CSV table of C-alpha atoms and ligand atoms in Angstrom, one decimal:
chain,number,residue,atom,x,y,z
A,1,MET,CA,-9.2,23.0,-6.0
A,2,ASP,CA,-10.5,26.0,-3.2
A,3,PRO,CA,-8.3,28.9,-2.8
A,4,LEU,CA,-7.6,28.8,1.2
A,5,LEU,CA,-5.8,25.1,-0.2
A,6,GLU,CA,-4.8,26.3,-3.5
A,7,GLU,CA,-1.9,28.1,-2.5
A,8,HIS,CA,-0.4,25.3,-0.1
A,9,TYR,CA,-1.0,23.1,-3.3
A,10,ARG,CA,1.5,25.6,-4.7
A,11,THR,CA,4.2,25.4,-2.9
A,12,VAL,CA,4.0,21.6,-2.9
A,13,LEU,CA,4.4,21.9,-6.5
A,14,ASP,CA,7.2,24.7,-6.6
A,15,ARG,CA,8.9,22.8,-3.8
A,16,ASN,CA,9.1,19.4,-4.8
A,17,PRO,CA,9.5,19.7,-9.2
A,18,GLY,CA,9.4,17.1,-11.2
A,19,GLU,CA,7.7,14.7,-8.4
A,20,GLN,CA,4.3,14.0,-10.3
A,21,GLU,CA,3.0,11.0,-8.2
A,22,PHE,CA,3.6,13.2,-4.4
A,23,HIS,CA,1.7,16.3,-6.5
A,24,GLN,CA,-1.2,13.6,-7.5
A,25,ALA,CA,-1.3,12.4,-4.0
A,26,VAL,CA,-0.9,15.7,-2.5
A,27,ALA,CA,-4.0,17.2,-4.7
A,28,GLU,CA,-6.6,14.4,-3.9
A,29,VAL,CA,-5.7,14.9,0.0
A,30,LEU,CA,-5.9,18.5,-0.3
A,31,GLU,CA,-9.1,18.5,-2.6
A,32,SER,CA,-11.0,17.3,0.3
A,33,LEU,CA,-9.8,19.7,3.3
A,34,ALA,CA,-11.8,22.8,2.2
A,35,PRO,CA,-14.8,22.0,4.6
A,36,VAL,CA,-11.9,21.1,7.7
A,37,VAL,CA,-9.9,24.3,7.3
A,38,ARG,CA,-13.1,26.0,7.4
A,39,ARG,CA,-14.4,24.7,10.7
A,40,HIS,CA,-10.8,24.9,11.5
A,41,PRO,CA,-9.2,27.4,11.2
A,42,GLU,CA,-6.7,27.1,13.9
A,43,TYR,CA,-5.1,24.3,11.2
A,44,LEU,CA,-4.5,27.1,8.8
A,45,GLU,CA,-3.0,29.0,11.5
A,46,HIS,CA,-0.3,26.6,13.1
A,47,SER,CA,0.3,26.0,9.3
A,48,VAL,CA,-0.5,22.0,9.6
A,49,ILE,CA,-0.8,21.9,5.8
A,50,GLU,CA,2.7,23.2,5.3
A,51,ARG,CA,4.2,21.0,7.9
A,52,ILE,CA,2.0,17.9,6.8
A,53,CYS,CA,3.2,18.3,3.2
A,54,GLU,CA,7.0,18.0,4.3
A,55,PRO,CA,8.6,14.9,5.4
A,56,GLU,CA,10.4,14.5,8.5
A,57,ARG,CA,13.9,13.5,7.2
A,58,GLN,CA,14.2,12.2,3.9
A,59,LEU,CA,17.1,9.7,3.2
A,60,ILE,CA,18.9,9.3,-0.5
A,61,PHE,CA,22.0,6.8,-0.5
A,62,ARG,CA,23.8,4.3,-2.7
A,63,VAL,CA,23.7,1.0,-2.5
A,64,PRO,CA,26.8,-1.2,-3.8
A,65,TRP,CA,26.4,-4.8,-4.2
A,66,THR,CA,28.3,-7.5,-6.2
A,67,ASP,CA,25.9,-9.4,-8.5
A,68,ASP,CA,27.1,-13.4,-9.5
A,69,ARG,CA,29.2,-12.1,-12.1
A,70,GLY,CA,31.3,-10.7,-10.0
A,71,ARG,CA,30.3,-7.5,-11.2
A,72,VAL,CA,30.1,-4.2,-9.0
A,73,GLN,CA,26.1,-3.0,-9.5
A,74,ILE,CA,25.0,0.3,-7.8
A,75,ASN,CA,21.7,1.1,-6.9
A,76,ARG,CA,20.0,4.1,-4.9
A,77,ALA,CA,17.6,3.9,-1.9
A,78,PHE,CA,15.4,5.5,-0.4
A,79,ARG,CA,13.6,6.0,3.1
A,80,VAL,CA,11.1,9.0,3.6
A,81,GLU,CA,10.3,9.4,7.2
A,82,PHE,CA,6.9,11.6,6.7
A,83,ASN,CA,5.8,12.0,10.0
A,84,SER,CA,5.4,10.6,13.4
A,85,ALA,CA,2.9,12.0,15.0
A,86,LEU,CA,0.8,9.4,15.7
A,87,GLY,CA,3.9,7.0,16.2
A,88,PRO,CA,7.2,5.4,14.6
A,89,PHE,CA,7.6,5.6,11.0
A,90,LYS,CA,6.0,3.0,9.8
A,91,GLY,CA,5.2,1.9,6.1
A,92,GLY,CA,6.8,-0.8,3.0
A,93,LEU,CA,10.1,-1.1,0.7
A,94,ARG,CA,9.7,-1.3,-2.7
A,95,PHE,CA,11.8,-2.6,-4.6
A,96,HIS,CA,11.3,-2.0,-8.7
A,97,PRO,CA,13.0,0.5,-11.5
A,98,SER,CA,10.8,2.7,-11.9
A,99,VAL,CA,11.5,3.7,-7.8
A,100,TYR,CA,12.7,7.0,-7.6
A,101,LEU,CA,12.2,10.4,-4.9
A,102,GLY,CA,8.5,11.4,-6.4
A,103,ILE,CA,7.3,7.9,-6.1
A,104,VAL,CA,8.6,7.4,-2.1
A,105,LYS,CA,7.1,10.4,-1.7
A,106,PHE,CA,3.9,9.5,-2.8
A,107,LEU,CA,3.8,6.2,-0.7
A,108,GLY,CA,4.9,7.8,2.4
A,109,PHE,CA,2.2,10.6,1.9
A,110,GLU,CA,-0.7,8.3,1.7
A,111,GLN,CA,0.7,6.3,4.4
A,112,ILE,CA,0.4,8.8,7.5
A,113,PHE,CA,-2.7,8.9,6.5
A,114,LYS,CA,-3.7,5.3,5.8
A,115,ASN,CA,-2.4,4.9,9.4
A,116,ALA,CA,-4.1,7.2,11.0
A,117,LEU,CA,-7.5,5.9,9.6
A,118,THR,CA,-6.6,1.9,11.4
A,119,GLY,CA,-6.7,3.6,14.9
A,120,LEU,CA,-3.5,2.8,15.3
A,121,PRO,CA,-0.4,4.2,17.0
A,122,ILE,CA,1.8,4.3,13.7
A,123,GLY,CA,3.1,7.3,12.2
A,124,GLY,CA,3.7,7.2,8.0
A,125,GLY,CA,6.7,6.6,6.0
A,126,LYS,CA,8.4,4.3,2.9
A,127,GLY,CA,11.0,3.2,1.6
A,128,GLY,CA,12.5,1.2,-1.5
A,129,SER,CA,15.0,1.6,-4.4
A,130,ASP,CA,15.2,0.9,-8.3
A,131,PHE,CA,16.9,-2.2,-7.8
A,132,ASP,CA,15.2,-5.1,-10.3
A,133,PRO,CA,14.9,-8.4,-8.0
A,134,LYS,CA,13.1,-9.5,-11.5
A,135,GLY,CA,15.7,-12.0,-13.0
A,136,ARG,CA,18.0,-12.0,-10.3
A,137,SER,CA,19.3,-15.2,-8.0
A,138,ASP,CA,18.1,-15.7,-4.3
A,139,ALA,CA,21.9,-14.7,-3.3
A,140,GLU,CA,22.0,-11.4,-5.1
A,141,VAL,CA,18.9,-10.4,-3.5
A,142,MET,CA,20.7,-11.0,-0.2
A,143,ARG,CA,23.7,-9.3,-1.1
A,144,PHE,CA,21.3,-6.6,-1.9
A,145,CYS,CA,19.3,-6.5,0.9
A,146,GLN,CA,22.7,-6.7,3.4
A,147,SER,CA,24.3,-4.1,1.7
A,148,MET,CA,20.9,-1.8,1.7
A,149,MET,CA,20.3,-2.5,5.3
A,150,THR,CA,24.2,-1.6,6.1
A,151,GLU,CA,23.3,1.6,5.8
A,152,LEU,CA,19.7,2.0,6.5
A,153,TYR,CA,19.8,0.1,10.1
A,154,ARG,CA,21.3,3.2,11.9
A,155,HIS,CA,17.7,5.5,11.2
A,156,LEU,CA,15.8,2.5,12.2
A,157,GLY,CA,14.4,1.1,15.2
A,158,GLU,CA,11.1,-0.2,16.6
A,159,TYR,CA,10.4,3.3,18.1
A,160,THR,CA,11.4,4.5,15.5
A,161,ASP,CA,10.6,3.3,12.3
A,162,VAL,CA,9.3,0.3,11.1
A,163,PRO,CA,9.8,-0.5,7.2
A,164,ALA,CA,7.7,-3.5,6.1
A,165,GLY,CA,7.1,-4.9,2.4
A,166,ASP,CA,6.0,-3.8,-0.3
A,167,ILE,CA,6.4,-4.2,-4.7
A,168,GLY,CA,9.0,-6.4,-4.7
A,169,VAL,CA,10.0,-7.2,-1.4
A,170,GLY,CA,8.6,-10.0,0.9
A,171,GLU,CA,8.7,-12.3,3.6
A,172,ARG,CA,12.3,-13.5,1.6
A,173,GLU,CA,13.9,-9.8,1.4
A,174,ILE,CA,12.7,-8.9,4.7
A,175,GLY,CA,14.2,-12.1,6.4
A,176,TYR,CA,17.5,-10.9,4.8
A,177,LEU,CA,17.0,-7.4,5.9
A,178,PHE,CA,16.3,-8.5,9.5
A,179,GLY,CA,19.2,-11.1,9.6
A,180,GLN,CA,21.4,-8.1,8.7
A,181,TYR,CA,20.3,-5.4,10.9
A,182,LYS,CA,20.4,-8.2,13.5
A,183,ARG,CA,23.9,-9.2,12.7
A,184,ILE,CA,25.1,-5.1,12.5
A,185,THR,CA,23.3,-4.2,15.7
A,186,ASN,CA,23.6,-7.2,18.4
A,187,ARG,CA,20.3,-7.2,19.2
A,188,TYR,CA,16.8,-9.2,18.1
A,189,GLU,CA,14.8,-6.0,18.0
A,190,SER,CA,11.9,-8.5,16.4
A,191,GLY,CA,9.4,-5.8,16.1
A,192,VAL,CA,12.1,-3.2,13.5
A,193,LEU,CA,10.4,-5.1,10.9
A,194,THR,CA,6.9,-6.2,9.7
A,195,GLY,CA,6.2,-9.3,7.5
A,196,LYS,CA,8.3,-11.4,8.9
A,197,GLY,CA,8.1,-15.1,8.5
A,198,LEU,CA,6.2,-16.7,11.2
A,199,ALA,CA,9.5,-18.9,12.1
A,200,TYR,CA,11.1,-15.2,13.5
A,201,GLY,CA,9.0,-13.6,15.0
A,202,GLY,CA,6.2,-13.0,11.9
A,203,SER,CA,2.6,-12.9,12.6
A,204,ARG,CA,-0.3,-15.0,11.1
A,205,VAL,CA,-2.6,-13.6,8.8
A,206,ARG,CA,0.2,-10.7,8.0
A,207,ARG,CA,1.1,-12.2,4.3
A,208,GLU,CA,-3.0,-12.6,4.1
A,209,ALA,CA,-3.9,-9.2,5.1
A,210,THR,CA,-3.9,-6.4,2.7
A,211,GLY,CA,-5.8,-8.9,0.3
A,212,TYR,CA,-8.2,-9.6,3.0
A,213,GLY,CA,-8.6,-6.5,4.0
A,214,THR,CA,-9.6,-5.2,0.8
A,215,VAL,CA,-12.3,-7.7,0.3
A,216,PHE,CA,-13.5,-7.0,4.1
A,217,PHE,CA,-13.9,-3.2,3.2
A,218,THR,CA,-15.3,-4.0,-0.3
A,219,GLU,CA,-18.4,-6.6,1.9
A,220,GLN,CA,-18.7,-3.2,4.3
A,221,MET,CA,-20.1,-0.7,1.6
A,222,LEU,CA,-21.7,-3.1,-0.7
A,223,ALA,CA,-23.6,-3.9,2.8
A,224,ALA,CA,-23.9,-0.2,3.3
A,225,ALA,CA,-25.6,0.1,0.0
A,226,GLY,CA,-27.9,-3.0,0.5
A,227,ASP,CA,-25.9,-5.4,-1.6
A,228,SER,CA,-23.5,-7.9,-1.1
A,229,ILE,CA,-19.9,-9.6,-2.7
A,230,SER,CA,-21.4,-13.2,-2.8
A,231,GLY,CA,-22.0,-14.8,-6.1
A,232,ARG,CA,-20.7,-11.3,-7.9
A,233,ARG,CA,-18.3,-11.8,-10.9
A,234,VAL,CA,-14.9,-10.1,-9.4
A,235,ILE,CA,-11.2,-9.2,-11.0
A,236,VAL,CA,-8.1,-8.3,-9.7
A,237,SER,CA,-5.6,-6.5,-11.5
A,238,GLY,CA,-1.6,-7.6,-10.4
A,239,SER,CA,-0.9,-11.0,-9.6
A,240,GLY,CA,1.5,-10.1,-6.5
A,241,ASN,CA,1.0,-10.2,-2.4
A,242,VAL,CA,-2.3,-8.2,-2.7
A,243,ALA,CA,-3.8,-9.4,-5.6
A,244,ILE,CA,-3.8,-13.0,-3.8
A,245,TYR,CA,-5.4,-12.9,-1.0
A,246,ALA,CA,-7.9,-10.6,-2.5
A,247,ALA,CA,-8.8,-13.1,-4.8
A,248,GLN,CA,-8.6,-15.6,-2.4
A,249,LYS,CA,-10.6,-13.8,0.0
A,250,ALA,CA,-13.2,-12.9,-2.5
A,251,ALA,CA,-13.8,-16.6,-3.8
A,252,GLN,CA,-14.2,-17.6,-0.1
A,253,LEU,CA,-17.6,-15.4,0.3
A,254,GLY,CA,-18.8,-16.6,-2.5
A,255,ALA,CA,-17.7,-14.5,-5.2
A,256,GLN,CA,-16.4,-15.6,-8.8
A,257,VAL,CA,-13.0,-14.0,-9.7
A,258,VAL,CA,-12.6,-14.4,-13.2
A,259,ALA,CA,-9.3,-12.6,-13.9
A,260,CYS,CA,-5.5,-11.0,-12.9
A,261,SER,CA,-3.1,-9.9,-14.5
A,262,ASP,CA,0.7,-8.7,-14.6
A,263,SER,CA,2.7,-6.3,-16.4
A,264,SER,CA,2.9,-8.2,-19.7
A,265,GLY,CA,-0.9,-9.3,-19.8
A,266,TYR,CA,-3.6,-10.9,-18.2
A,267,VAL,CA,-5.7,-14.3,-17.6
A,268,VAL,CA,-9.2,-14.7,-17.7
A,269,ASP,CA,-10.3,-18.1,-16.1
A,270,GLU,CA,-14.6,-18.2,-16.9
A,271,ASP,CA,-14.7,-21.0,-13.8
A,272,GLY,CA,-13.2,-19.2,-11.2
A,273,LEU,CA,-9.2,-18.4,-10.4
A,274,ASP,CA,-8.1,-21.5,-8.4
A,275,VAL,CA,-6.1,-19.8,-6.1
A,276,GLU,CA,-3.5,-22.6,-5.1
A,277,LEU,CA,-2.1,-23.1,-8.6
A,278,LEU,CA,-2.2,-18.8,-9.2
A,279,ARG,CA,-0.2,-19.1,-5.5
A,280,HIS,CA,2.1,-21.8,-7.1
A,281,VAL,CA,2.4,-20.2,-10.0
A,282,LYS,CA,3.8,-16.8,-8.3
A,283,GLU,CA,4.8,-17.6,-4.4
A,284,VAL,CA,7.1,-20.7,-5.1
A,285,GLU,CA,7.9,-21.0,-8.9
A,286,ARG,CA,7.8,-17.1,-9.2
A,287,LEU,CA,6.9,-17.4,-12.7
A,288,ARG,CA,4.5,-14.9,-15.2
A,289,ILE,CA,1.0,-15.6,-14.6
A,290,SER,CA,1.2,-16.7,-18.7
A,291,ALA,CA,2.5,-19.5,-16.6
A,292,TYR,CA,-0.6,-20.5,-15.2
A,293,ALA,CA,-2.3,-20.7,-18.2
A,294,ASP,CA,-0.1,-23.3,-19.7
A,295,GLU,CA,-1.6,-25.3,-16.5
A,296,ARG,CA,-5.1,-24.7,-17.0
A,297,PRO,CA,-6.9,-25.8,-20.1
A,298,ASP,CA,-9.6,-23.5,-19.9
A,299,ALA,CA,-8.0,-20.3,-18.7
A,300,THR,CA,-6.7,-17.7,-21.7
A,301,TYR,CA,-3.9,-15.5,-21.6
A,302,VAL,CA,-4.1,-12.5,-23.2
A,303,ALA,CA,-0.6,-10.5,-23.7
A,304,GLY,CA,-0.3,-6.6,-23.5
A,305,GLY,CA,-4.2,-5.4,-23.3
A,306,SER,CA,-5.9,-4.8,-20.4
A,307,VAL,CA,-7.4,-6.6,-17.5
A,308,TRP,CA,-10.2,-4.3,-17.6
A,309,ASP,CA,-11.9,-5.0,-20.7
A,310,VAL,CA,-12.9,-8.1,-19.1
A,311,PRO,CA,-16.6,-7.8,-17.7
A,312,CYS,CA,-17.1,-7.8,-13.9
A,313,GLU,CA,-19.4,-6.3,-11.2
A,314,VAL,CA,-16.7,-5.4,-9.2
A,315,ALA,CA,-12.7,-4.0,-9.8
A,316,LEU,CA,-9.6,-4.6,-7.4
A,317,PRO,CA,-6.9,-3.1,-8.7
A,318,CYS,CA,-4.0,-4.6,-6.7
A,319,ALA,CA,-1.1,-3.9,-9.0
A,320,THR,CA,0.7,-0.2,-9.3
A,321,GLN,CA,-0.2,3.5,-9.3
A,322,ASN,CA,-1.6,5.1,-12.1
A,323,GLU,CA,-3.1,1.8,-13.4
A,324,LEU,CA,-6.8,2.2,-14.1
A,325,ASP,CA,-7.5,5.2,-16.1
A,326,GLU,CA,-10.2,7.2,-17.5
A,327,SER,CA,-11.2,5.1,-20.2
A,328,ALA,CA,-10.8,1.7,-18.5
A,329,ALA,CA,-13.2,3.4,-15.7
A,330,ARG,CA,-15.4,4.1,-18.7
A,331,THR,CA,-15.1,0.6,-19.8
A,332,LEU,CA,-16.1,-0.8,-16.5
A,333,VAL,CA,-19.1,1.3,-15.9
A,334,GLU,CA,-20.0,0.0,-19.3
A,335,ASN,CA,-20.2,-3.2,-18.7
A,336,GLY,CA,-21.9,-2.9,-15.3
A,337,VAL,CA,-19.5,-2.9,-12.7
A,338,ARG,CA,-21.1,-1.5,-9.1
A,339,ALA,CA,-17.7,-1.3,-6.7
A,340,VAL,CA,-14.0,-0.4,-7.2
A,341,ALA,CA,-11.7,-0.7,-4.2
A,342,GLU,CA,-8.3,0.1,-4.4
A,343,GLY,CA,-6.0,-3.0,-3.0
A,344,ALA,CA,-2.9,-0.7,-4.4
A,345,ASN,CA,-1.9,2.1,-3.6
A,346,MET,CA,-3.3,5.0,-5.7
A,347,PRO,CA,-4.2,2.7,-8.5
A,348,CYS,CA,-6.8,4.9,-10.3
A,349,THR,CA,-6.2,8.2,-11.9
A,350,PRO,CA,-8.1,11.3,-10.5
A,351,ALA,CA,-10.1,11.3,-13.6
A,352,ALA,CA,-10.7,7.6,-12.9
A,353,VAL,CA,-12.0,7.9,-9.6
A,354,ARG,CA,-14.3,11.0,-10.8
A,355,LEU,CA,-15.8,9.5,-13.4
A,356,LEU,CA,-17.0,6.8,-11.2
A,357,GLN,CA,-18.3,8.6,-8.6
A,358,GLN,CA,-20.4,10.5,-11.0
A,359,ARG,CA,-21.2,6.8,-12.4
A,360,GLY,CA,-22.7,5.9,-9.2
A,361,VAL,CA,-20.3,3.6,-9.1
A,362,LEU,CA,-19.6,2.9,-4.9
A,363,PHE,CA,-15.6,3.9,-4.8
A,364,ALA,CA,-12.9,2.8,-2.0
A,365,PRO,CA,-9.7,5.0,-1.9
A,366,GLY,CA,-6.4,2.7,-1.5
A,367,LYS,CA,-5.9,4.5,1.8
A,368,ALA,CA,-8.6,2.8,3.2
A,369,ALA,CA,-9.4,-0.6,1.2
A,370,ASN,CA,-5.7,-1.6,1.5
A,371,ALA,CA,-5.0,-0.6,5.1
A,372,GLY,CA,-5.3,-4.3,6.4
A,373,GLY,CA,-1.6,-4.8,5.5
A,374,VAL,CA,-0.5,-1.9,7.7
A,375,ALA,CA,-2.7,-2.8,10.2
A,376,THR,CA,-1.7,-5.8,10.3
A,377,SER,CA,2.2,-5.0,10.9
A,378,SER,CA,0.6,-3.3,14.1
A,379,LEU,CA,-0.7,-6.3,15.1
A,380,GLU,CA,2.5,-8.0,14.4
A,381,MET,CA,4.7,-5.2,16.2
A,382,GLN,CA,1.9,-6.2,19.4
A,383,GLN,CA,2.9,-9.5,19.3
A,384,ASN,CA,6.8,-9.2,19.0
A,385,ALA,CA,6.4,-6.5,22.1
A,386,SER,CA,4.6,-8.8,24.3
A,387,ARG,CA,6.6,-11.7,23.4
A,388,ASP,CA,3.4,-13.8,21.9
A,389,SER,CA,2.3,-15.6,18.8
A,390,TRP,CA,-1.6,-15.2,18.2
A,391,SER,CA,-3.8,-18.0,16.3
A,392,PHE,CA,-4.8,-17.5,12.7
A,393,ALA,CA,-8.6,-17.3,14.1
A,394,HIS,CA,-7.9,-14.4,16.6
A,395,THR,CA,-5.7,-12.2,14.5
A,396,GLU,CA,-8.0,-12.7,11.2
A,397,ASP,CA,-11.2,-11.5,13.8
A,398,ARG,CA,-8.9,-8.5,14.8
A,399,LEU,CA,-8.2,-7.7,11.1
A,400,ARG,CA,-12.3,-7.7,10.7
A,401,GLU,CA,-12.6,-5.3,13.1
A,402,ILE,CA,-10.2,-2.9,12.3
A,403,MET,CA,-11.0,-2.7,8.8
A,404,THR,CA,-15.0,-2.4,10.1
A,405,GLY,CA,-13.9,0.5,12.1
A,406,VAL,CA,-11.8,1.9,8.7
A,407,HIS,CA,-15.2,1.8,6.8
A,408,GLU,CA,-17.0,3.7,9.8
A,409,ARG,CA,-14.5,6.5,10.2
A,410,CYS,CA,-14.7,7.1,6.5
A,411,ALA,CA,-18.4,6.9,6.0
A,412,THR,CA,-19.1,8.9,9.7
A,413,SER,CA,-16.6,11.9,8.7
A,414,ALA,CA,-17.7,11.8,5.3
A,415,GLU,CA,-21.0,12.4,6.4
A,416,GLU,CA,-20.1,14.8,9.2
A,417,TYR,CA,-18.8,16.8,6.3
A,418,GLY,CA,-21.4,16.9,3.9
A,419,ALA,CA,-20.5,14.1,1.2
A,420,PRO,CA,-22.1,11.0,2.8
A,421,GLY,CA,-21.3,8.0,0.7
A,422,ASN,CA,-18.1,9.5,-0.6
A,423,TYR,CA,-15.5,7.6,1.0
A,424,VAL,CA,-12.5,9.6,-0.5
A,425,ALA,CA,-13.5,12.5,1.2
A,426,GLY,CA,-14.1,10.6,4.1
A,427,ALA,CA,-10.8,9.3,4.5
A,428,ASN,CA,-9.3,12.0,3.8
A,429,ILE,CA,-10.8,14.2,6.4
A,430,SER,CA,-10.9,11.4,9.3
A,431,SER,CA,-7.5,10.9,9.1
A,432,PHE,CA,-6.4,14.5,8.5
A,433,LEU,CA,-8.1,15.7,11.9
A,434,GLN,CA,-6.6,12.6,13.8
A,435,VAL,CA,-3.0,13.5,12.9
A,436,ALA,CA,-3.8,17.4,13.2
A,437,ASP,CA,-4.6,17.4,16.1
A,438,ALA,CA,-1.3,15.3,17.5
A,439,MET,CA,1.0,17.3,15.7
A,440,LEU,CA,-1.1,20.6,17.3
A,441,ALA,CA,-1.0,19.3,20.4
A,442,LEU,CA,2.8,18.2,20.1
A,443,GLY,CA,3.4,22.0,19.2
A,444,VAL,CA,6.2,23.0,16.5
A,445,VAL,CA,8.1,20.1,16.4
B,1,NDP,P1,4.0,-8.0,-5.6
B,1,NDP,O1,5.5,-7.3,-5.7
B,1,NDP,O2,3.6,-8.7,-5.0
B,1,NDP,O3,2.7,-7.6,-7.3
B,1,NDP,C1,3.2,-6.6,-7.8
B,1,NDP,C2,2.0,-6.5,-9.1
B,1,NDP,O4,2.0,-5.6,-9.7
B,1,NDP,C3,3.0,-7.8,-9.9
B,1,NDP,O5,1.9,-9.0,-10.1
B,1,NDP,C4,3.4,-7.0,-10.8
B,1,NDP,O6,3.7,-7.1,-12.0
B,1,NDP,C5,2.0,-6.0,-10.8
B,1,NDP,N1,2.8,-4.3,-11.3
B,1,NDP,C6,4.1,-3.8,-10.4
B,1,NDP,N2,4.1,-2.5,-11.2
B,1,NDP,C7,3.4,-3.0,-12.2
B,1,NDP,C8,3.7,-1.7,-13.4
B,1,NDP,N3,4.4,-0.9,-13.0
B,1,NDP,N4,3.0,-2.1,-14.5
B,1,NDP,C9,1.9,-3.0,-14.6
B,1,NDP,N5,1.8,-3.8,-13.4
B,1,NDP,C10,2.8,-3.9,-12.0
B,1,NDP,O7,3.3,-6.5,-4.8
B,1,NDP,P2,2.5,-6.3,-4.1
B,1,NDP,O8,1.0,-6.9,-4.2
B,1,NDP,O9,3.3,-6.3,-2.2
B,1,NDP,O10,2.1,-4.8,-4.2
B,1,NDP,C11,0.8,-4.6,-5.3
B,1,NDP,C12,0.0,-3.3,-4.7
B,1,NDP,O11,-0.6,-2.9,-3.4
B,1,NDP,C13,1.3,-1.6,-4.7
B,1,NDP,O12,0.1,-0.4,-5.2
B,1,NDP,C14,1.9,-1.7,-3.2
B,1,NDP,O13,2.1,-0.2,-3.1
B,1,NDP,C15,0.3,-2.2,-2.9
B,1,NDP,N6,-0.1,-2.5,-1.3
B,1,NDP,C16,0.7,-3.7,-0.6
B,1,NDP,C17,0.7,-4.1,0.8
B,1,NDP,C18,1.5,-4.6,1.7
B,1,NDP,O14,1.3,-5.4,2.1
B,1,NDP,N7,2.2,-5.7,0.2
B,1,NDP,C19,0.1,-2.8,1.5
B,1,NDP,C20,-1.1,-2.0,1.1
B,1,NDP,C21,-0.6,-2.0,-0.3
B,1,NDP,P3,5.2,-7.7,-12.6
B,1,NDP,O15,5.4,-9.5,-11.9
B,1,NDP,O16,5.0,-8.0,-13.9
B,1,NDP,O17,6.1,-6.7,-11.7
B,2,2IT,O1,1.3,0.3,1.6
B,2,2IT,C1,1.2,-0.2,2.8
B,2,2IT,O2,0.8,0.0,3.6
B,2,2IT,C2,2.5,-0.9,3.2
B,2,2IT,N1,3.3,-1.6,1.9
B,2,2IT,C3,2.4,-2.3,4.0
B,2,2IT,C4,3.0,-1.4,4.9
B,2,2IT,C5,3.4,-2.0,6.2
B,2,2IT,O3,4.3,-1.5,7.2
B,2,2IT,O4,2.8,-2.6,6.8
C-alpha cells in the first residue's frame, strides 16, 4: 500500500482489533486511492480518509425473545450507521450465526461506496444479528423480529436510516419488522424499510434486483471486451435471493447455468438449472439444495466440496464473503473462466482477485456488480415517497439504466486514474470521489 495511505490503514487496524473482514474491506479500498490523494491532497488535509473509516454511529443491543418451547433466548444485534454524506443510512440486515461487529462494519463500509456508485442519494449502513433463522418456526422468526425492532425503531426513519434484507432476511422478515415499526410508531411510514412485499408498499423487481443487476453488469463488462454472456456456461454459488435471480436472468439472456450451491454442497445440472424448481425448493419449501437434485433425475448433488471445481466461462459468486479463494481462482482459470462478477459482498479473497486480474480474467467487484439490489431499494423509496407503484417493465428498465451508469462510472474512473479495465480501481475511485466531495462540502460534522 502507498505510504500516504498505509499510516491510515495502520490506524484502522489499531482502532478496530480483531475485525478481520473490516480490515480486508478497508485495505481493498485504500489500495486503489493512491493516485486520488496525490491528485487531490485536500482529502488528506481534511482527514477524509480517517473520517470515512470511522462509522458515524454504532449500535449494539440485546434481543430477548421466547422460543416455541417457552425458553428465553438472547441474541446480539447491530446497526452500524456508517456514512450519511449522500443521504440517509441505507443497507441491509443480516441474520446469520457468524454475524459480529467486524462483519457488520465490513458490510457497512462497502455499502458507502456501493450506494455512491448507483448515483442515487443514499448513505451507507448495515445491521444484523447472530440469530440463526435455520430450523426456527415462523412464529419464532416473528417474535425475534418484533423484539429486534422494539429497540431498533428509535434509530430508524425514512430520512434517517432505512434497512432492507441481506443473508437470512427476506420478505418474511421485512414484513414482521415493518409490522412492529408501524405498531410502535403509529405511523405508516413505508419508506423506513425496503424489500417489502408488494401487498404493502414493496417495489416490483426488488426481489430480483441484485441477481438481475449482477448479470446486467456482467453483460456490460463482457460487451466492453467484445464478448457476450449468451451461450456461455455460467455457475452461481449460493442458492438464496441473489443466486436464484442471477441464474434466472443469465438463462433469459441465453446462458447455460449449470451449477449452484449452499453451505452443505453443490448441484450440477448439465441441462441448465430449472430455476422455477430451484425457487420452489428454496423460497416456498425453504429446503436445502439437495432437495433440488432429488426432484431432477439428471442433476447431481455433491456433498461438501467446492462448486468452483465445476468448469465454467462465467462465475458469479453469490453466497458469502471469502467463499472463493486463490486455489479456487486458479481452478477457474485452468478451466477457462473469462469473467467473474461478485453478486455477494467480498466473496473473493484478495489473493483470488489478484490472480484473476493477473490472468486477464474480467473481474467485477461486489460494490459495482451487486449494486442493483440497493439501487432498486432506492427506487422503492421513490415510489413510497410519491405514493406510486411502477410496472415490472418500467422498474426493470430503470435498474438496467442504473447498472449501465455504474459500469460507465467504473470504466471512466479507471481510465482517468491510469488503470484502464480495472473495475476494482474504477469502482473504488469513482465512489470515493463522490462521497469525499460531499463530506468536504458538508464541513467537519
Ligand atoms: P440468502 O440468505 O437469500 O442466501 C444466502 C446463500 O448463501 C444461501 O445459499 C446460503 O447457504 C449461502 N451462504 C450463506 N452463508 C454461507 C456460509 N457462511 N458459507 C457457505 N454458504 C453460505 O442471502 P442473499 O442471497 O440475499 O445474499 C447473498 C450474498 O449477496 C451476501 O453476500 C449478501 O451480502 C449479498 N447481497 C445481497 C443483497 C440483497 O439484496 N439480498 C444485495 C447485495 C448483496 P445456506 O442456506 O446453506 O446457509
Ligand atoms: O448488500 C446490499 O447491498 C444489500 N443487502 C441490500 C441493501 C438495501 O438497502 O437494499
